[in-house]
Every structure is written in C-alpha cells, then in structure tokens.
Tab-separated table of C-alpha atoms and ligand atoms in Angstrom:
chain	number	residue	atom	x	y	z
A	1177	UNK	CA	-17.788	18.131	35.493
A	1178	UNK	CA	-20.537	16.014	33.971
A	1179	UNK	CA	-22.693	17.499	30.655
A	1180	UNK	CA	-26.023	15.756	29.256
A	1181	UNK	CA	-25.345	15.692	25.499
A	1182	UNK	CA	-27.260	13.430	22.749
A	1183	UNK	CA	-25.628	10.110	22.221
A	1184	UNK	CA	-25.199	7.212	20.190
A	1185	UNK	CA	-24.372	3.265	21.265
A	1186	UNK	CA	-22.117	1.142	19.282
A	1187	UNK	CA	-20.226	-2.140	19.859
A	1188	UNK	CA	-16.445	-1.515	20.370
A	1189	UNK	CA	-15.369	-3.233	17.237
A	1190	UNK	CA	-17.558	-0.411	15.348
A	1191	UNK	CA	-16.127	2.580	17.819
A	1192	UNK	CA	-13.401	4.201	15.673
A	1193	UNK	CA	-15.391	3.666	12.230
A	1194	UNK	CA	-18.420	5.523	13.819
A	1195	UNK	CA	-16.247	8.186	15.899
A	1196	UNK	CA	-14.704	8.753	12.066
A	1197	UNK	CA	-18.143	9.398	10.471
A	1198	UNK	CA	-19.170	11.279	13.172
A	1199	UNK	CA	-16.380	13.796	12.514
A	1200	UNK	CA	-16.515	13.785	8.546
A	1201	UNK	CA	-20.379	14.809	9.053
A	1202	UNK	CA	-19.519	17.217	11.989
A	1203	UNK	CA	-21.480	15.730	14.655
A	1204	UNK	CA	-19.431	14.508	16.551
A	1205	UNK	CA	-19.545	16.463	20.330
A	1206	UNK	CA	-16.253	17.568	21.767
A	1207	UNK	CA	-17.165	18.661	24.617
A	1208	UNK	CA	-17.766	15.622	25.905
A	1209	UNK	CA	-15.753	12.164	26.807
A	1210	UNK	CA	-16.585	9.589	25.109
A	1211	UNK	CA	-17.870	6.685	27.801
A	1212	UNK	CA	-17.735	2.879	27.507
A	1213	UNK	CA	-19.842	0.646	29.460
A	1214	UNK	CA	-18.949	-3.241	28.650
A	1215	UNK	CA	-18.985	-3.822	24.904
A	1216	UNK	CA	-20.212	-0.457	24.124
A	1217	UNK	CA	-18.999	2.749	23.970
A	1218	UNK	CA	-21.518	5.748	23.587
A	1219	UNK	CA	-20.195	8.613	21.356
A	1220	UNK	CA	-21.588	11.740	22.428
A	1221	UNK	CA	-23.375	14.090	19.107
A	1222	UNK	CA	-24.379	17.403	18.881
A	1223	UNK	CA	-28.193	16.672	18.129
A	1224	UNK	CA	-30.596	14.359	17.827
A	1225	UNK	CA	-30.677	11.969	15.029
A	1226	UNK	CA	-32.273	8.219	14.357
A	1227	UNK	CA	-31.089	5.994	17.202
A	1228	UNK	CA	-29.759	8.666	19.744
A	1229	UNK	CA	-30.438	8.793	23.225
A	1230	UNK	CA	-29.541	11.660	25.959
A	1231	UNK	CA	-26.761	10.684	28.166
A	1232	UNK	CA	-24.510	12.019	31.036
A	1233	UNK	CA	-20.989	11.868	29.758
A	1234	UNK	CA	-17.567	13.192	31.698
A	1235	UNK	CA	-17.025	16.815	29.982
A	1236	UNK	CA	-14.094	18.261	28.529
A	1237	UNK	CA	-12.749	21.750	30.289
A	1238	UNK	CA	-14.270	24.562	27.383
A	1239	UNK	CA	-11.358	25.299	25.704
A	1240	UNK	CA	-10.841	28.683	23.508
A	1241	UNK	CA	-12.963	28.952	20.092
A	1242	UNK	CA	-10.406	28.098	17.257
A	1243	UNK	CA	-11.691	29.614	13.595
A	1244	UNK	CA	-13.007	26.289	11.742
A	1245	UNK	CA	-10.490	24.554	9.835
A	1246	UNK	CA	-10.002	20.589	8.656
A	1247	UNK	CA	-7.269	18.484	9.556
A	1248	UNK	CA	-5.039	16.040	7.356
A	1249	UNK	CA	-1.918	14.810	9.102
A	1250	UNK	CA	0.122	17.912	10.565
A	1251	UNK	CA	-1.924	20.197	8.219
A	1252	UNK	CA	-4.653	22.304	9.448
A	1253	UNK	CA	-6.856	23.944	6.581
A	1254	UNK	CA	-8.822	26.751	7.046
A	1255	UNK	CA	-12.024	28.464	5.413
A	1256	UNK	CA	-10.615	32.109	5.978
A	1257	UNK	CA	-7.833	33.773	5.308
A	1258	UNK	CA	-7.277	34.836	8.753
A	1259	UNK	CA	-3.631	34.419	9.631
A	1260	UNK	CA	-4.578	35.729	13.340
A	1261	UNK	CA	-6.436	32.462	13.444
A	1262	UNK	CA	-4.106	30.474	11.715
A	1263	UNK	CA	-1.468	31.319	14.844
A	1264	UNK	CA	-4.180	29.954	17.109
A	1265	UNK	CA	-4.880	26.899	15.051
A	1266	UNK	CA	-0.903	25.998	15.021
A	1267	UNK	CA	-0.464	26.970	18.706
A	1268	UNK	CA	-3.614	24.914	19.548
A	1269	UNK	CA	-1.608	21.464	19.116
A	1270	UNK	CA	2.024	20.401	18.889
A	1271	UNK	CA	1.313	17.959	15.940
A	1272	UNK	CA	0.159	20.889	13.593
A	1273	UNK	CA	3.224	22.196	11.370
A	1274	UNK	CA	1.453	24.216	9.021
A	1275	UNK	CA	-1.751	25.972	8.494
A	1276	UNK	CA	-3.195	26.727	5.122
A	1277	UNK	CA	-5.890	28.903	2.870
A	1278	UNK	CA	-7.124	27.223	0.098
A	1279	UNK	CA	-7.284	29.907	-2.310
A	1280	UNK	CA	-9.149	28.253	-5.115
A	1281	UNK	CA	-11.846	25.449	-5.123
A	1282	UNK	CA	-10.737	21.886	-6.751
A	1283	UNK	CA	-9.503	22.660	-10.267
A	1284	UNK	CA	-8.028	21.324	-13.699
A	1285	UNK	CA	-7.899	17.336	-14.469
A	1286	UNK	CA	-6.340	16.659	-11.806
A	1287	UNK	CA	-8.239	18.015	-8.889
A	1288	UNK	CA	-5.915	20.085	-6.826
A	1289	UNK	CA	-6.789	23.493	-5.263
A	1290	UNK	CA	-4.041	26.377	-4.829
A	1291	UNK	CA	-2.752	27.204	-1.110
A	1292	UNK	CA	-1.534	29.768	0.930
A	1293	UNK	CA	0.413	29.272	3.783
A	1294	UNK	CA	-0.742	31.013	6.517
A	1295	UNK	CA	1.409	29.980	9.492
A	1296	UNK	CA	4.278	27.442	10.063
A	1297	UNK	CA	6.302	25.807	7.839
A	1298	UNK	CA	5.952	26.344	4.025
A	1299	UNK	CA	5.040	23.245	3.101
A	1300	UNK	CA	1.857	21.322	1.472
A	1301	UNK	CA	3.021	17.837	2.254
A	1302	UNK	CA	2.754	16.197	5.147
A	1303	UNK	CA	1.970	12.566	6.730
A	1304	UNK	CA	-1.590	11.113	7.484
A	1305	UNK	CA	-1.987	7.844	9.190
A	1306	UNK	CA	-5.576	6.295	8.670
A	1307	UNK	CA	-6.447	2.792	10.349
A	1308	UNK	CA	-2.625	2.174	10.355
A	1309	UNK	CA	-1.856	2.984	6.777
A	1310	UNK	CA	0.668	5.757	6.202
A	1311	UNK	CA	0.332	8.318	3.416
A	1312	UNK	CA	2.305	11.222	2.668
A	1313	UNK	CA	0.745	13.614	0.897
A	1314	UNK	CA	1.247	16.913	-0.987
A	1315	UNK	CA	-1.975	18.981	-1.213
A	1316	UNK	CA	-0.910	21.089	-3.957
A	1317	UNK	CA	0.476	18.557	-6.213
A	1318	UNK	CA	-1.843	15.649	-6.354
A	1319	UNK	CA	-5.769	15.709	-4.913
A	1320	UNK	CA	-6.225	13.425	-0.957
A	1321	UNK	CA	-9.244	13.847	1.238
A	1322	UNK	CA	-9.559	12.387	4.548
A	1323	UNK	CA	-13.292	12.415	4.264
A	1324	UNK	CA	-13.695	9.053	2.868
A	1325	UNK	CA	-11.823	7.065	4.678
A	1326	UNK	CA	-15.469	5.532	6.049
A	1327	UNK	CA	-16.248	4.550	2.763
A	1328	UNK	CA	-12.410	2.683	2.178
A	1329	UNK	CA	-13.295	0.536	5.381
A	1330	UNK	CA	-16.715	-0.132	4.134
A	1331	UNK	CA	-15.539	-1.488	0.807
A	1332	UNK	CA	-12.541	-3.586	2.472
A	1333	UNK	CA	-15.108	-5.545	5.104
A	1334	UNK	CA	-17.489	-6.193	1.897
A	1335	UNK	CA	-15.134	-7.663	0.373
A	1336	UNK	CA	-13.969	-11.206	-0.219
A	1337	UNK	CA	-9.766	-12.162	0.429
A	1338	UNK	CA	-8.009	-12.697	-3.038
A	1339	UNK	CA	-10.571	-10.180	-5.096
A	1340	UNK	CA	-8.769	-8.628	-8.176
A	1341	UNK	CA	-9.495	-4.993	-7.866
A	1342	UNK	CA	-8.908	-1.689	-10.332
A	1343	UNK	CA	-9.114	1.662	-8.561
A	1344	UNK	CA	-9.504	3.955	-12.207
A	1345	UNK	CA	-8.810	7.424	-10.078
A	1346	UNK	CA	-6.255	6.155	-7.311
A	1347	UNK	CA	-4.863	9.530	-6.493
A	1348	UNK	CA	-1.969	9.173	-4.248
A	1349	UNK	CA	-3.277	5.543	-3.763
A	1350	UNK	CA	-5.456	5.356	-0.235
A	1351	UNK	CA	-8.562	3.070	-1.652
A	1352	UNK	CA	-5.733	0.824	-3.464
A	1353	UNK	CA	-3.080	0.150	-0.420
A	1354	UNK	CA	-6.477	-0.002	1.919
A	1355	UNK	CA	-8.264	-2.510	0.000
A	1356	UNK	CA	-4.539	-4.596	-1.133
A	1357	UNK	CA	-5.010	-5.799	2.273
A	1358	UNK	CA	-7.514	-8.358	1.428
A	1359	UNK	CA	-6.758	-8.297	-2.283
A	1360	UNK	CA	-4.786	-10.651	-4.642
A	1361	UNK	CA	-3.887	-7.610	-7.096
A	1362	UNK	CA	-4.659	-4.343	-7.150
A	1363	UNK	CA	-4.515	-1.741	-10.601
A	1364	UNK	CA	-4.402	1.526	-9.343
A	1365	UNK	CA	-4.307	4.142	-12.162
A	1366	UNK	CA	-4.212	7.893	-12.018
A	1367	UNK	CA	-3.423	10.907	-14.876
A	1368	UNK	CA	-1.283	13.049	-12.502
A	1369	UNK	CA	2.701	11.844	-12.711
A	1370	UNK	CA	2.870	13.573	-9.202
A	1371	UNK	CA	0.131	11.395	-7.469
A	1372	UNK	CA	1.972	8.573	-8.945
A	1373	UNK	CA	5.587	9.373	-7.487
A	1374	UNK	CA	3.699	9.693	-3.821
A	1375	UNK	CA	1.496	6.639	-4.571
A	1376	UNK	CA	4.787	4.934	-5.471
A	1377	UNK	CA	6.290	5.976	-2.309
A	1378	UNK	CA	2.699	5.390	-0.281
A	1379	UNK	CA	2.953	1.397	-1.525
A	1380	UNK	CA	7.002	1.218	0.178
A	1381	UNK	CA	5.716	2.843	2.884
A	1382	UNK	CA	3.100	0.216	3.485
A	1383	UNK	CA	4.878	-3.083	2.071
A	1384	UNK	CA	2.104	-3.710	-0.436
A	1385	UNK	CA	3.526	-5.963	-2.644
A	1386	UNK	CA	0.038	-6.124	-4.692
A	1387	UNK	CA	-0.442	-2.890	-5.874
A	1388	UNK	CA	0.280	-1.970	-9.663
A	1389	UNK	CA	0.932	2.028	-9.780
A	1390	UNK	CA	-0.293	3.026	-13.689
A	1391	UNK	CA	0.493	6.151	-15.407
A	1392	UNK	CA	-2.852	5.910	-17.546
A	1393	UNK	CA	-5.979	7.849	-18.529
A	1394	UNK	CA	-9.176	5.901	-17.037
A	1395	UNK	CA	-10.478	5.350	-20.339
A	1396	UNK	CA	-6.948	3.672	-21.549
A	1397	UNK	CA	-7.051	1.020	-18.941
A	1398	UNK	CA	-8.929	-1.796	-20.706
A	1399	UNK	CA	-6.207	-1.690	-23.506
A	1400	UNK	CA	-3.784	-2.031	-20.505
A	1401	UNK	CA	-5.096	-4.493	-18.087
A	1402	UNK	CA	-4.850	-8.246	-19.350
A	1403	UNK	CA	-7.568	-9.497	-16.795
A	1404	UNK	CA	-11.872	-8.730	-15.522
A	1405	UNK	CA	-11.899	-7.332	-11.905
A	1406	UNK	CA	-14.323	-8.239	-9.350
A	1407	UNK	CA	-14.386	-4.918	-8.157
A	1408	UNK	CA	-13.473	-1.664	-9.184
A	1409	UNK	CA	-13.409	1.696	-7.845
A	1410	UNK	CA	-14.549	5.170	-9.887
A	1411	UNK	CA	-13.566	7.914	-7.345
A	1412	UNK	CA	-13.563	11.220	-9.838
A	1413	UNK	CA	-16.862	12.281	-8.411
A	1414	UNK	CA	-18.059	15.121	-10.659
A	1415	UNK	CA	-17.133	13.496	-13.525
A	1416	UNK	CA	-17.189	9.750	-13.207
A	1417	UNK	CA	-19.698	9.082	-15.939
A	1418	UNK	CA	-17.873	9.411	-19.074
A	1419	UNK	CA	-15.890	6.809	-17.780
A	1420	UNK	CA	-18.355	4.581	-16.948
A	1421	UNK	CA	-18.289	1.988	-20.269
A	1422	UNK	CA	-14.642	1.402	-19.857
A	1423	UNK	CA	-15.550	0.025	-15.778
A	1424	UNK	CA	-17.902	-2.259	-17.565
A	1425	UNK	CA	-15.452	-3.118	-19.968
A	1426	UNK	CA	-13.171	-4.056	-17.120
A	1427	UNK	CA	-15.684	-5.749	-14.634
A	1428	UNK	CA	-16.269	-9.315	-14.635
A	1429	UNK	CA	-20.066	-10.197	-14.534
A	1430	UNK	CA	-20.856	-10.329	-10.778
A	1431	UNK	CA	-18.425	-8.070	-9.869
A	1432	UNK	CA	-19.179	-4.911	-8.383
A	1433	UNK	CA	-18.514	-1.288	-9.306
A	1434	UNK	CA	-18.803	1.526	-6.506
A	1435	UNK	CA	-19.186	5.076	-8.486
A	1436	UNK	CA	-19.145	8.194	-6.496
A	1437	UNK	CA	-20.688	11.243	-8.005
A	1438	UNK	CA	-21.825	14.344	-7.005
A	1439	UNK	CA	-26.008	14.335	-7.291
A	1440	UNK	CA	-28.740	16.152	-6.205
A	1441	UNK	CA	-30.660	12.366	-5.815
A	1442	UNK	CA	-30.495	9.325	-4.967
A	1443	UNK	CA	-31.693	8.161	-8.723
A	1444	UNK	CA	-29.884	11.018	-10.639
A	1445	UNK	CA	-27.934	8.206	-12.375
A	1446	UNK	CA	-29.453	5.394	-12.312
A	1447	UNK	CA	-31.327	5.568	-15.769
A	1448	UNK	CA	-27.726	6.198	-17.283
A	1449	UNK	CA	-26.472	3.488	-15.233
A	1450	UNK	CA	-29.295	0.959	-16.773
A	1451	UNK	CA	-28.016	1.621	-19.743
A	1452	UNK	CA	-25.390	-1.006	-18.862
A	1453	UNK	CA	-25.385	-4.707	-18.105
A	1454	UNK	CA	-26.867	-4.080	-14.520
A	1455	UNK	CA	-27.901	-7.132	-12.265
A	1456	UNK	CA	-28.270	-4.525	-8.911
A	1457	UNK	CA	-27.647	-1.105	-7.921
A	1458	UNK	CA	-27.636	0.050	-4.540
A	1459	UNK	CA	-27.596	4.075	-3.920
A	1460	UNK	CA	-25.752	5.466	-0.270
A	1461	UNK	CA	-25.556	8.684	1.069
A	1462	UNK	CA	-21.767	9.307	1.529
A	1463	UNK	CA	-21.487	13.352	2.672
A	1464	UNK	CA	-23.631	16.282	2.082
A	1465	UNK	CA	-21.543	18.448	-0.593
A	1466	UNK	CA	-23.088	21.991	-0.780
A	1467	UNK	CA	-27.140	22.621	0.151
A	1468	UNK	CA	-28.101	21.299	-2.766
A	1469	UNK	CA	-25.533	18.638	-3.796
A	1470	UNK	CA	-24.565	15.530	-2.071
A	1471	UNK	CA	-21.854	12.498	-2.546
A	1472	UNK	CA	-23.671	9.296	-3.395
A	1473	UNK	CA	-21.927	6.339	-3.917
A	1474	UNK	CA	-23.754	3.375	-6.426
A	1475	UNK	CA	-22.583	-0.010	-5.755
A	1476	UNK	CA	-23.136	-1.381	-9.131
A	1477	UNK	CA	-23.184	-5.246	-9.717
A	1478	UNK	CA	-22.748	-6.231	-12.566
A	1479	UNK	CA	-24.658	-8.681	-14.814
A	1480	UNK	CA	-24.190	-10.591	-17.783
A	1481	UNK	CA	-23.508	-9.280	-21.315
B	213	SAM	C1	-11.204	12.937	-6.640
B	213	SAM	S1	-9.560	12.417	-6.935
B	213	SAM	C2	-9.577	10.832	-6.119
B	213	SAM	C3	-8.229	10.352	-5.697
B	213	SAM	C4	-8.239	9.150	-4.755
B	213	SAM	N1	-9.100	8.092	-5.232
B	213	SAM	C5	-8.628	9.548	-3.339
B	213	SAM	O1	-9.663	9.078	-2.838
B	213	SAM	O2	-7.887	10.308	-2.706
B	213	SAM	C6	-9.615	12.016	-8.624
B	213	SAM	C7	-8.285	11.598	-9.246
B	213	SAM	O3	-8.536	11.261	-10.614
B	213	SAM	C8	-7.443	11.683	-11.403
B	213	SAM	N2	-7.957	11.800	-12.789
B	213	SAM	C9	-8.690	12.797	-13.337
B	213	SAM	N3	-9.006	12.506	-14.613
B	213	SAM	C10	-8.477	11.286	-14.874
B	213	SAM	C11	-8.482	10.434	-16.011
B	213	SAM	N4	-9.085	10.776	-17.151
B	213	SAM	N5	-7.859	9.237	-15.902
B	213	SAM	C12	-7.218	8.871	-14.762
B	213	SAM	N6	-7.183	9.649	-13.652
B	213	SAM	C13	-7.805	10.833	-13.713
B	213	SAM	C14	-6.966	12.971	-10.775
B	213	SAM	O4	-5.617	13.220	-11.065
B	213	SAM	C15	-7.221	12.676	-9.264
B	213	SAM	O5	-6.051	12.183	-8.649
C-alpha cells in the first residue's frame, strides 16, 4: 500500500534530530514509512510547511485510534482521565508499563505535577534513553520533559570541546550529562534534593566523570562556583528572569547564555535582557506552549563589563 503524504528531505546525519522535532511539534505522519533515497531520507508530515514537497511513501496498515497521550520511557501520559483508554494505550505496546493522568498542571518551586495511575504498574519512574544517554526518572518527584531534547543536541554541536558550562535548573540532569560530552566541567545545580539523588544516579549511569551535582538555589551559585563559564544554561522557563543577574555574574565575557522563557514574542525580553552587558542576542522559536504563549529560547552572548 503506497499513500501521497507531504514531505520533508534531510541528509541522514540530520534524520533522527529532525524525525525528533517532528514529533515534539506533532507533525510528524505515522501513517507513513519513512523512505531514504542515497544520503537522504524524506520524513513524511501531516501538512504543508516551508520546504515540503508531496511524496509517495510505503504506508503503514491503519491501526486502531489510541486516546492522545505523550510518551517518556515506559510511561504513557494521557490528557483524559479515561482509564478505558489507558487499557488501550498499555495494550498498544509491550514497552509501556504504566499509564498516567496528570491531575494538576506544573506546580510549586519545583515544577512537578500530581499523577494518577490509570493502568499498569503504580509507578512514576521509569527509564528514558535519548541519543544514547540513559535517565531514570520519577515524574512525581522531580520535573523531566522529553520535549527538548532538540534543543540539548543543538547546544552540544554549537559548542566548542573543553567549554566550562553551569546548567542553573539541571533537574534530574539531561542538558548537563548531554552537553559533559564535549565539556571540560560541568555545574549542574537544582533546589529539589529528589532531582539531585536521580541526577546523582543519571551521572553513574552515564560515566560522566565531569559533572558537579549542587544542592543550591540559582541565585546562590556565584558564591559557590570558584570559576566564569563559557556557557550556561537557564531552563526554569516561566520564571527565568529573576535569575538572570546571577548568569551574568557567572558568564565570562564572550560566553553565551541560552534562557528559555515562556513569551508571547520574540522581543518580550529583550529590553530586560539589554539591561545587561549584551554583545548579541539571538531569539528561536522552541515549541508553541498554549495559543497564545510560546517557548523561546535567547542565546545571549555576552559582552564586556
Ligand atoms: C523546568 S525544570 C528544568 C529541569 C531540567 N533542566 C530539564 O530540562 O529537565 C526547572 C528546574 O528548576 C528547579 N528550580 C526551581 N527554582 C529553582 C531555584 N531557585 N534554584 C535552583 N533550581 C530551581 C526545579 O526544581 C526544576 O527541577
């Protein structure tokens, strides 16, 4: 069976980074194979958008409507509380363990939402394996989204090997054991003791021998760290700014600062941003948020003074 769907080129080397984005925006089309010709693979999309072109692809067999849901590791999280849905969802794949309600939105300091379980075991934690790192998480305890695991590979090919890096809002630690890859040191801080123990247990998992798990509020970390970074991360997106003179404090002139935040555009920060020693700022579209709200990141460098 062969389907015409709208499709996108891209060299092999960019395939799984694409596919990825694809998914976190939700257009990428399953009903279709992806198809590689050469160097290229074309990804097939649900509509049009800026560089698509319409392609035959090999389809895949219609299989039953499952209620929408997200997927981290062996969790499956759904939008509903529809436990007639949530037997579906866990019968749908072998690799699913548990399927769960968020019951509240993100909450308190620390950014965790409340869950029920509506099918399989009673558990929040599970594993997640992105671009051959290993995390285990525990969605209840400490805050992890898969949905920028685009932007983590972004800021690893930008940047240079041997870069001293501080991640202010490391969570259970997937920008800091990413980016230690290329790094000579990273400071990965977080306020949450339980995102520490798993970010602890993330670095064995991973053999990062570069990665400096801190108990710390963002705002304590210049008193803490002896030495400028060249790059730092601010991933506490709807409430980055207050932090923002301490990542000065901490960058070395040059260096580079990437703050997510949730806008509603492009330049909703960039006149508070100004206010610092600023040499560049770049604005990107990371993920639409709500219809009015979007993630931005700013990929601050910073200048002199
Ligand atoms: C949106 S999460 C990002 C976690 C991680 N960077 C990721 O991508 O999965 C924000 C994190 O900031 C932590 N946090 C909130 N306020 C903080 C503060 N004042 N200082 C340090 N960490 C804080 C929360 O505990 C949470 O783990």
């Amino acid at each position: 069976m062969e389907k015409r769907s709208w499709s996108l080129r891209v060299h092999r080397s960019e395939g799984e980074c694409m596919r990825q984005r694809l998914i976190d925006e939700g257009l990428l089309n399953r009903s279709c194979r992806i198809r590689s010709e050469g160097e290229y693979l074309f990804i097939p999309v649900t509509r049009q958008v800026e560089g698509t072109t319409c392609e035959i692809f090999p389809g895949i067999p219609e299989q039953k409507e499952l209620p929408r849901f997200e997927q981290v590791g062996g969790i499956a999280i759904m939008q509903d509380d529809d436990p007639k849905g949530a037997g579906e969802i866990l019968a749908s794949k072998a690799s699913y363990h548990t399927v769960l309600y968020a019951e509240s939105a993100v909450k308190g300091e620390f950014r965790t939402k409340s869950y029920k379980v509506l099918a399989g075991l009673n558990t929040t934690s599970t594993d997640y394996i992105e671009y051959g790192h290993h995390f285990t998480i525990d969605l209840s305890h400490a805050y992890f989204s898969a949905r920028l695991s685009g932007e983590r590979q972004r800021i690893l090919r930008m940047m240079n090997e041997g870069e001293r890096i501080i991640d202010m809002f490391a969570g259970v630690g997937p920008f800091a054991i990413t980016l230690a890859r290329k790094a000579s040191l990273v400071f990965a801080g977080d306020l949450n003791p339980d995102a520490i123990i798993l970010m602890i247990h993330n670095i064995h998992k991973n053999h990062s021998r570069n990665v400096v798990p801190l108990l710390a509020d963002a705002n304590h970390l210049p008193d803490i760290i002896p030495v400028p970074a060249d790059r730092i991360i601010m991933n506490l997106p709807m409430q980055a700014s207050p932090f923002l003179s301490a990542a000065f404090r901490m960058c070395r002139p040059g260096g580079t600062i990437h703050l997510y935040a949730l806008v509603r555009s492009e330049d909703e920060l960039l006149d508070l941003i100004h206010q610092y020693p600023v040499l560049k700022v770049e604005t990107k579209f990371v993920r639409s948020y709500s219809p009015d709200q979007f993630h931005a990141v700013y990929d601050i460098t910073r200048g002199d003074g």
